[in-house]
XYZ file of C-alpha atoms in Angstrom:
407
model
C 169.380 148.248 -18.310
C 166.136 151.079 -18.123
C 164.898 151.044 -14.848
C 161.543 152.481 -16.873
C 160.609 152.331 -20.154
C 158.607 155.485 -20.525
C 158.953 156.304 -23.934
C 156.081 159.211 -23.875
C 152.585 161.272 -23.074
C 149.674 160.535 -25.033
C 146.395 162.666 -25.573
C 143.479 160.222 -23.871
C 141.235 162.217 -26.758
C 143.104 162.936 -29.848
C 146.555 160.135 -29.601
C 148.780 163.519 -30.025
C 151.841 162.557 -28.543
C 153.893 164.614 -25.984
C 157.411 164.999 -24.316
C 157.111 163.075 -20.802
C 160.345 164.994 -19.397
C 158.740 167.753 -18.470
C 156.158 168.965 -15.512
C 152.607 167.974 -17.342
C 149.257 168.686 -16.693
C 145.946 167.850 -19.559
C 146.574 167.800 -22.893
C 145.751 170.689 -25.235
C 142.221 169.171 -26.003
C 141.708 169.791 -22.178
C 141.890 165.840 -21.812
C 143.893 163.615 -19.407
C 147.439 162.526 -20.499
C 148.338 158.647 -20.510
C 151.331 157.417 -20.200
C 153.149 155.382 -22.513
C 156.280 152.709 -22.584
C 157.910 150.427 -25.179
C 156.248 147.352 -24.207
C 158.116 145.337 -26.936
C 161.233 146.204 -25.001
C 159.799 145.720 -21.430
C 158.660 142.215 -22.887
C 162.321 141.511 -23.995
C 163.541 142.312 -20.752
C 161.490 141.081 -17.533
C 158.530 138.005 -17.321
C 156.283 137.318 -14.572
C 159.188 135.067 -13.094
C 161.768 137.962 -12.569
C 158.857 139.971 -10.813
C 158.186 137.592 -8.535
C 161.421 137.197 -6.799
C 161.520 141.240 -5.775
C 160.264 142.984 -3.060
C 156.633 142.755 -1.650
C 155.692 146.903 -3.023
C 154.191 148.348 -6.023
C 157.727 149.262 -7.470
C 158.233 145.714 -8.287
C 156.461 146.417 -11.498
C 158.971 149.036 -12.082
C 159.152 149.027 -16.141
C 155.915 150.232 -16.690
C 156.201 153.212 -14.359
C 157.352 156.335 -14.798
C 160.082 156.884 -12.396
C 163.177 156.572 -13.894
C 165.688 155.744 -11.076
C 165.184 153.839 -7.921
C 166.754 156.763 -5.770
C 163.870 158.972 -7.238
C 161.472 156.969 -5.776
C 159.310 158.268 -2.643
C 157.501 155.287 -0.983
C 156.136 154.338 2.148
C 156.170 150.180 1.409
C 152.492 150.568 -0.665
C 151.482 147.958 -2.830
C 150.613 144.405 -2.587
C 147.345 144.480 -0.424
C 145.906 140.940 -0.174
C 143.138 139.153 -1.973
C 141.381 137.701 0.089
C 138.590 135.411 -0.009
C 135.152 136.227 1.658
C 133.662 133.219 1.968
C 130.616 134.508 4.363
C 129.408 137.142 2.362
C 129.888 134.991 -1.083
C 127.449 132.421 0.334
C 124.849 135.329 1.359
C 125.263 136.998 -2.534
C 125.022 133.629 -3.628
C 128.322 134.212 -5.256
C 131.081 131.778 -3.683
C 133.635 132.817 -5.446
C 134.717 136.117 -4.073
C 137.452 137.888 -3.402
C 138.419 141.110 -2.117
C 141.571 143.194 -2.929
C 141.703 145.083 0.593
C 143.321 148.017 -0.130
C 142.559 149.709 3.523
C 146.347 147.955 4.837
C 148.162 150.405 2.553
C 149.773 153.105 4.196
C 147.629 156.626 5.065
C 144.690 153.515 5.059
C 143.493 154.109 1.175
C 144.445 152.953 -2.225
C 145.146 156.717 -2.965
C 148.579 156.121 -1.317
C 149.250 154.255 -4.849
C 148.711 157.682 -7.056
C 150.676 159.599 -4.405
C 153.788 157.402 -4.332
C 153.909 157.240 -8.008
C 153.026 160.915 -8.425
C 155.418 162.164 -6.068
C 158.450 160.809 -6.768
C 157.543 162.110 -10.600
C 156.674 165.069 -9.715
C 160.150 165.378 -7.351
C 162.120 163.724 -10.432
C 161.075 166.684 -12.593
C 161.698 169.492 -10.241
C 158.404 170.364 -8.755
C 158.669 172.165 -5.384
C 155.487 171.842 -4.072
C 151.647 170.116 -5.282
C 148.534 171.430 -5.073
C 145.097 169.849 -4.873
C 141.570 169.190 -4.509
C 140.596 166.351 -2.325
C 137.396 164.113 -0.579
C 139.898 163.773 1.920
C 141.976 160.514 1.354
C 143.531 161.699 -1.619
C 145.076 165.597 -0.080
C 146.000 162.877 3.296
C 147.969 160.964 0.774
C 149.810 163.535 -0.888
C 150.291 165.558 1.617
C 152.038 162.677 3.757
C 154.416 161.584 0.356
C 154.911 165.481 0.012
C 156.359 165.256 3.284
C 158.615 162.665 2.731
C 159.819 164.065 -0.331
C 160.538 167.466 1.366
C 157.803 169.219 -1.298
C 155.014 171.421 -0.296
C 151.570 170.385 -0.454
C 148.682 172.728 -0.581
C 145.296 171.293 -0.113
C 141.555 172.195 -0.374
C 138.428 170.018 0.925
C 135.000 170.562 1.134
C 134.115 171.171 4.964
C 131.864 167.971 5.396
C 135.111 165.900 4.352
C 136.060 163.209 6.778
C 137.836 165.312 9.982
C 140.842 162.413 9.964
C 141.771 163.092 6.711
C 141.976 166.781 7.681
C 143.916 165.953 10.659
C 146.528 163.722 8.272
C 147.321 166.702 6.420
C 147.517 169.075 9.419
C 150.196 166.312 10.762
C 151.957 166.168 7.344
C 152.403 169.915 7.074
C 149.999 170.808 4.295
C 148.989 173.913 3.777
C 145.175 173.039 4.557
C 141.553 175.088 3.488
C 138.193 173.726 4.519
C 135.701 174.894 1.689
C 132.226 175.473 1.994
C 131.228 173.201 -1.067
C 131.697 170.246 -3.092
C 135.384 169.667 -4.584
C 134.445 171.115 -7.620
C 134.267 174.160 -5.272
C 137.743 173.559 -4.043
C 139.380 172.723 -7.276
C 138.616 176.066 -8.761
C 140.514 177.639 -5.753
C 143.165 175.501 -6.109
C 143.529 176.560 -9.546
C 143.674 179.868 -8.961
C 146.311 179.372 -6.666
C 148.629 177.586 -8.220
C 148.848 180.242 -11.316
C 150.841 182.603 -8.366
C 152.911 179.743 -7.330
C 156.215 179.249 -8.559
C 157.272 175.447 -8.912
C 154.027 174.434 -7.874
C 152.395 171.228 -9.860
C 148.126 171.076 -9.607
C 148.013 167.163 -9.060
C 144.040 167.015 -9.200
C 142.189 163.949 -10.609
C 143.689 163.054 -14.023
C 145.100 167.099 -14.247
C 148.226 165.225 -14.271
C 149.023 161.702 -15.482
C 151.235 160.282 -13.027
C 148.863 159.746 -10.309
C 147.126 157.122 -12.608
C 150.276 155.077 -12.778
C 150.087 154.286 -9.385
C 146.308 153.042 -9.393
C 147.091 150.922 -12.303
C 149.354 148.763 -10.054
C 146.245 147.020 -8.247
C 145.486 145.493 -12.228
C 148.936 143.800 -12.164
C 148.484 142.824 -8.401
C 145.399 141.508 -8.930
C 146.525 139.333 -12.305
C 149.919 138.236 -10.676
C 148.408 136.966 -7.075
C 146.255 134.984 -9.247
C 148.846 133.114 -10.737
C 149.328 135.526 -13.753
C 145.468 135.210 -15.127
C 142.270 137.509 -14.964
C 138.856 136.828 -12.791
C 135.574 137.204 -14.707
C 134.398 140.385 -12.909
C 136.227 142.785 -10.921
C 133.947 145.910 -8.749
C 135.216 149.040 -8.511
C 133.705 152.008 -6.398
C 133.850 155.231 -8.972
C 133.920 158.867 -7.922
C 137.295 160.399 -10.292
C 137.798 157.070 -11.842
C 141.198 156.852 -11.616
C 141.241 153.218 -10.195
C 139.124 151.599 -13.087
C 140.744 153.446 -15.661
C 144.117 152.560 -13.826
C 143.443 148.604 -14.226
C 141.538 149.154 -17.576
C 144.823 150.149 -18.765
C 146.828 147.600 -16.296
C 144.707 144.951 -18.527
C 145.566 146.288 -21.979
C 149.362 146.139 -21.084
C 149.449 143.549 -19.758
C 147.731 141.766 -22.459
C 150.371 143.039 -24.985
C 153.091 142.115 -23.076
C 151.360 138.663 -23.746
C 151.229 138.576 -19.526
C 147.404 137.434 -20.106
C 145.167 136.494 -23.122
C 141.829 135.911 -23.662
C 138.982 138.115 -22.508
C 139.479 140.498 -20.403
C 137.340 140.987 -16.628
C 133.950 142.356 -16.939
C 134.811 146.124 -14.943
C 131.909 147.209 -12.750
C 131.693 151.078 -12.018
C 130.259 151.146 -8.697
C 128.379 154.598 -7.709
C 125.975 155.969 -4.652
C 122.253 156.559 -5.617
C 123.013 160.242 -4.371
C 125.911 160.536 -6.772
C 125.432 158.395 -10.250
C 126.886 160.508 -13.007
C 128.612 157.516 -14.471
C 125.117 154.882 -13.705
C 123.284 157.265 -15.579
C 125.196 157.756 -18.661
C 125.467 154.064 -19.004
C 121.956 153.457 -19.156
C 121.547 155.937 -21.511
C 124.331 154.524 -23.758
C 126.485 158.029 -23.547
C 130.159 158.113 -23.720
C 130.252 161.082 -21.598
C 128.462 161.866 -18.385
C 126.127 165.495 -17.243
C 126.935 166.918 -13.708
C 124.958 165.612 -11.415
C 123.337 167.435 -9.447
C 122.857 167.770 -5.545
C 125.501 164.967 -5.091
C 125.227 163.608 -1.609
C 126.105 160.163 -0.244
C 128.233 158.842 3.330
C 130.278 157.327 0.924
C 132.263 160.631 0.542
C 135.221 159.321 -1.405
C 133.190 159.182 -4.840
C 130.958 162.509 -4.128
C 132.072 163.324 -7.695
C 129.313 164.828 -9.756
C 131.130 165.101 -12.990
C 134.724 163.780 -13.509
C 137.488 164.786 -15.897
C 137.892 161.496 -17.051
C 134.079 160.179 -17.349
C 134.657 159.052 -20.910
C 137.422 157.039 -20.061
C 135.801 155.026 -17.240
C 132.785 154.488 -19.928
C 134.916 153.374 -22.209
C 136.555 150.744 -19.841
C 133.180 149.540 -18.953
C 131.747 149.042 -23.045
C 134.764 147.774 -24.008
C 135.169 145.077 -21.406
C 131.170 144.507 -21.732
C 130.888 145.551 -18.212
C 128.280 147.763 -16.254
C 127.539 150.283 -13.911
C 125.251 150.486 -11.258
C 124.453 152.572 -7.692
C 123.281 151.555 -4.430
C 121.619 153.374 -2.077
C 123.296 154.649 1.465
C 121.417 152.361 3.243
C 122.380 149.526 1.507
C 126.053 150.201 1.732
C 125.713 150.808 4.925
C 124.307 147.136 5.583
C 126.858 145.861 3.295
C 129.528 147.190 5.449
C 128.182 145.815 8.940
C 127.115 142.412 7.030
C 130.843 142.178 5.659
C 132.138 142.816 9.374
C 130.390 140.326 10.809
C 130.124 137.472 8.112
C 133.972 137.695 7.215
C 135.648 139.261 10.080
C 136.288 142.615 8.108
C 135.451 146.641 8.423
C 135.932 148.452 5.528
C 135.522 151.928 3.707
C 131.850 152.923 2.882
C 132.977 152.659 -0.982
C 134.064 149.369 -0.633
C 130.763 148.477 0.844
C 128.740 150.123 -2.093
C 130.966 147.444 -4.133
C 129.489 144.353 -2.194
C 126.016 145.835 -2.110
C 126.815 146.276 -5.458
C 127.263 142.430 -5.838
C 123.881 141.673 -4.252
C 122.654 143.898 -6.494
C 124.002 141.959 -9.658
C 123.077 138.581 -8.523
C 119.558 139.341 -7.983
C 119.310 141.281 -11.223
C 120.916 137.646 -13.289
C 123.936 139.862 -14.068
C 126.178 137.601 -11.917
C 125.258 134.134 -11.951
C 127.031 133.305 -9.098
C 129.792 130.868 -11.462
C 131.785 133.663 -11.826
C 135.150 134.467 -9.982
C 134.493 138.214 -8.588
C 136.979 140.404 -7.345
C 135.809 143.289 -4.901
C 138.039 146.310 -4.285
C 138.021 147.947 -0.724
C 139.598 150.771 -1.256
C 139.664 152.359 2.251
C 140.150 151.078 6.065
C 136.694 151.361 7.812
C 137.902 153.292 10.603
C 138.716 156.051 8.484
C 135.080 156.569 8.886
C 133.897 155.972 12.430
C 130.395 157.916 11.550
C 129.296 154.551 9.454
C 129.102 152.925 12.832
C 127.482 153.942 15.713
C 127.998 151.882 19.518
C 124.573 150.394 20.735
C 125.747 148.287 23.771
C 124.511 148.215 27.644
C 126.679 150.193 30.211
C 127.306 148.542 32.893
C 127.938 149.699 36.306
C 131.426 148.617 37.935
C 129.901 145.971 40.557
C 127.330 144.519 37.756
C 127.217 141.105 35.868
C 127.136 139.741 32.236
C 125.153 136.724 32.044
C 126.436 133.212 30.856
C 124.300 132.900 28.162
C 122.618 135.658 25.116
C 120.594 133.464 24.306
């Protein structure tokens, strides 16, 4: 029996079809590459039942990822992060039924671990020596660590400002690491230029190659399974590259012709920073493509992405799924995050707090009515960013006292 049922690559423009067993990067049109399977025979051969009885990791869904083997596989143990309720701040938004996927308890402490397990043990399947990338930070932390454990070199570029532990993650791993003085636009044209002199060398940048996408989709089928194989109304996702909505855009679709779900599928929420909207903006203007935006700046550094490879793809998730897009201001994210921590007993990325700022932001608006059941994703571990938080507390000398009573 197939481990995977890969059948082939797919042109996320034109449909062209191409040969999946070979080291891929865009498609001739200069568009992302999706992968495809035989679904009819993935649906002849496993149901929700046989998935639930195997082990507790991403690879459990193993038929509708690429990797064609299980001794191909790279992993650290990623994959099923909880869903947890958040009672505290659901009362606050006025929206009691909420949930969060926390995806800050997967290893290297982001959801980007998902792309880089997947990705890896592709790109090791079909011979790659070493990747290559542009990064925010948790992304080139995530490869490089997988690179590691898959004995391939990893080459990474960041913009300087880019948080200093994902720097030091890579540094640990091995990576070859640049700091670059700009915005990973910036690095990704040096990382191009590298890779063209290196021999073996795969660029793995955001949707450049169409493995990394696989992983991401996993959180759709997480999400659907550990609610008892069926779909919330909304689900929030924080947007810089995309990857992660288009991932469970496309988690949805297959799983909905596997007949896995019916029905309508979740409204999907594209979550952006005030200081970098690309995606907001072409929404409201009805586009299917976003313009650069310019002088991108926001804490939440993860989706500092002025203009993404796969921008029509996220859009299209969003109108097809009668969704939205909106941004939130630093400030607000900011109080998101401490409101979160103290409400419901959890510290979490900046992105994930633009999500729940986002939420406020929907209630009050009459977008959410507060009936619906909302799923937020965290996509980071809050002290991945210890600059979000500053200490305010009294110092005390050795030989002082605490009172009895704050109040």
């Amino acid at each position: 029996m197939a481990f995977s049922f890969l059948t082939h690559l797919e042109c996320s423009r034109t449909g062209d079809q191409f040969d999946a067993g070979q080291v891929s990067g865009t498609s001739p049109a200069g568009a992302p590459l999706l992968v495809r399977y035989d679904l009819e025979r993935v649906r002849e051969t496993v149901t929700p039942q046989d998935i639930a009885s195997r082990e507790n990791t991403l690879w459990r869904y193993h038929e509708v990822l690429p990797v064609s083997a299980p001794e191909h596989i790279v992993s650290l143990g990623e994959g099923m992060t909880p869903l947890l309720p958040v009672p505290g701040y659901g009362k606050r938004a006025g929206v009691p039924r909420l949930l969060m996927k926390d995806e800050g308890l997967v290893p290297t402490g982001s959801f980007k671990a998902r792309g880089a397990a997947v990705g890896v043990s592709r790109a090791a399947e079909l011979g790659v020596r070493g990747i290559a990338m542009p990064t925010n930070g948790n992304a080139g932390a995530a490869w490089a660590l997988y690179a590691a454990r898959a004995g391939l070199g990893a080459l990474i570029a960041m913009p300087a400002d880019a948080p200093e532990i994902t720097m030091k993650e890579c540094q640990a791993a091995g990576a070859e690491l640049y700091r670059v003085d700009g915005l990973i636009g910036d690095a990704g044209k040096l990382v191009a230029a590298a890779v063209s002199g290196r021999e073996g060398y795969q660029e793995v940048s955001t949707l450049k190659e169409p493995y990394r996408l696989e992983g991401k989709k996993t959180m759709g089928y997480e999400i659907v399974e550990q609610l008892g194989w069926r779909v919330p109304d909304v689900i929030l996702y924080p947007t810089g590259g995309g990857v992660g909505i288009i991932g469970i855009h496309k988690a949805l679709q297959e799983m909905r012709e596997l007949g896995w779900i019916s029905g309508k599928l979740p409204r999907l929420v594209a979550v952006q920073a005030a200081g970098c909207a690309p995606i907001v903006e072409a929404f409201h203007r009805g586009a299917r493509e976003s313009e650069p935006f310019p002088d991108a700046h926001t804490i939440a550094f993860g989706i500092t992405v002025p203009k993404a490879l796969g921008d029509f793809l996220v859009l299209d998730a969003v109108y097809a799924t009668e969704g939205t897009a909106v941004s939130v201001t630093d400030e607000e994210l900011l109080a998101a995050q401490r409101n979160l921590a103290s409400l419901d007993g959890t510290f979490i990325c900046p992105e994930g707090a633009a999500c729940f700022a986002a939420v406020d932001r929907l209630r009050e608006s009459g977008w959410l009515t507060g009936d619906e059941e909302v799923v937020v994703l965290n996509t980071g571990a809050g002290i991945k960013y210890p600059e979000t938080m500053t200490v305010d507390a009294p110092l005390l000398p050795k030989n002082g006292h605490i009172g009895s009573d704050l109040a």
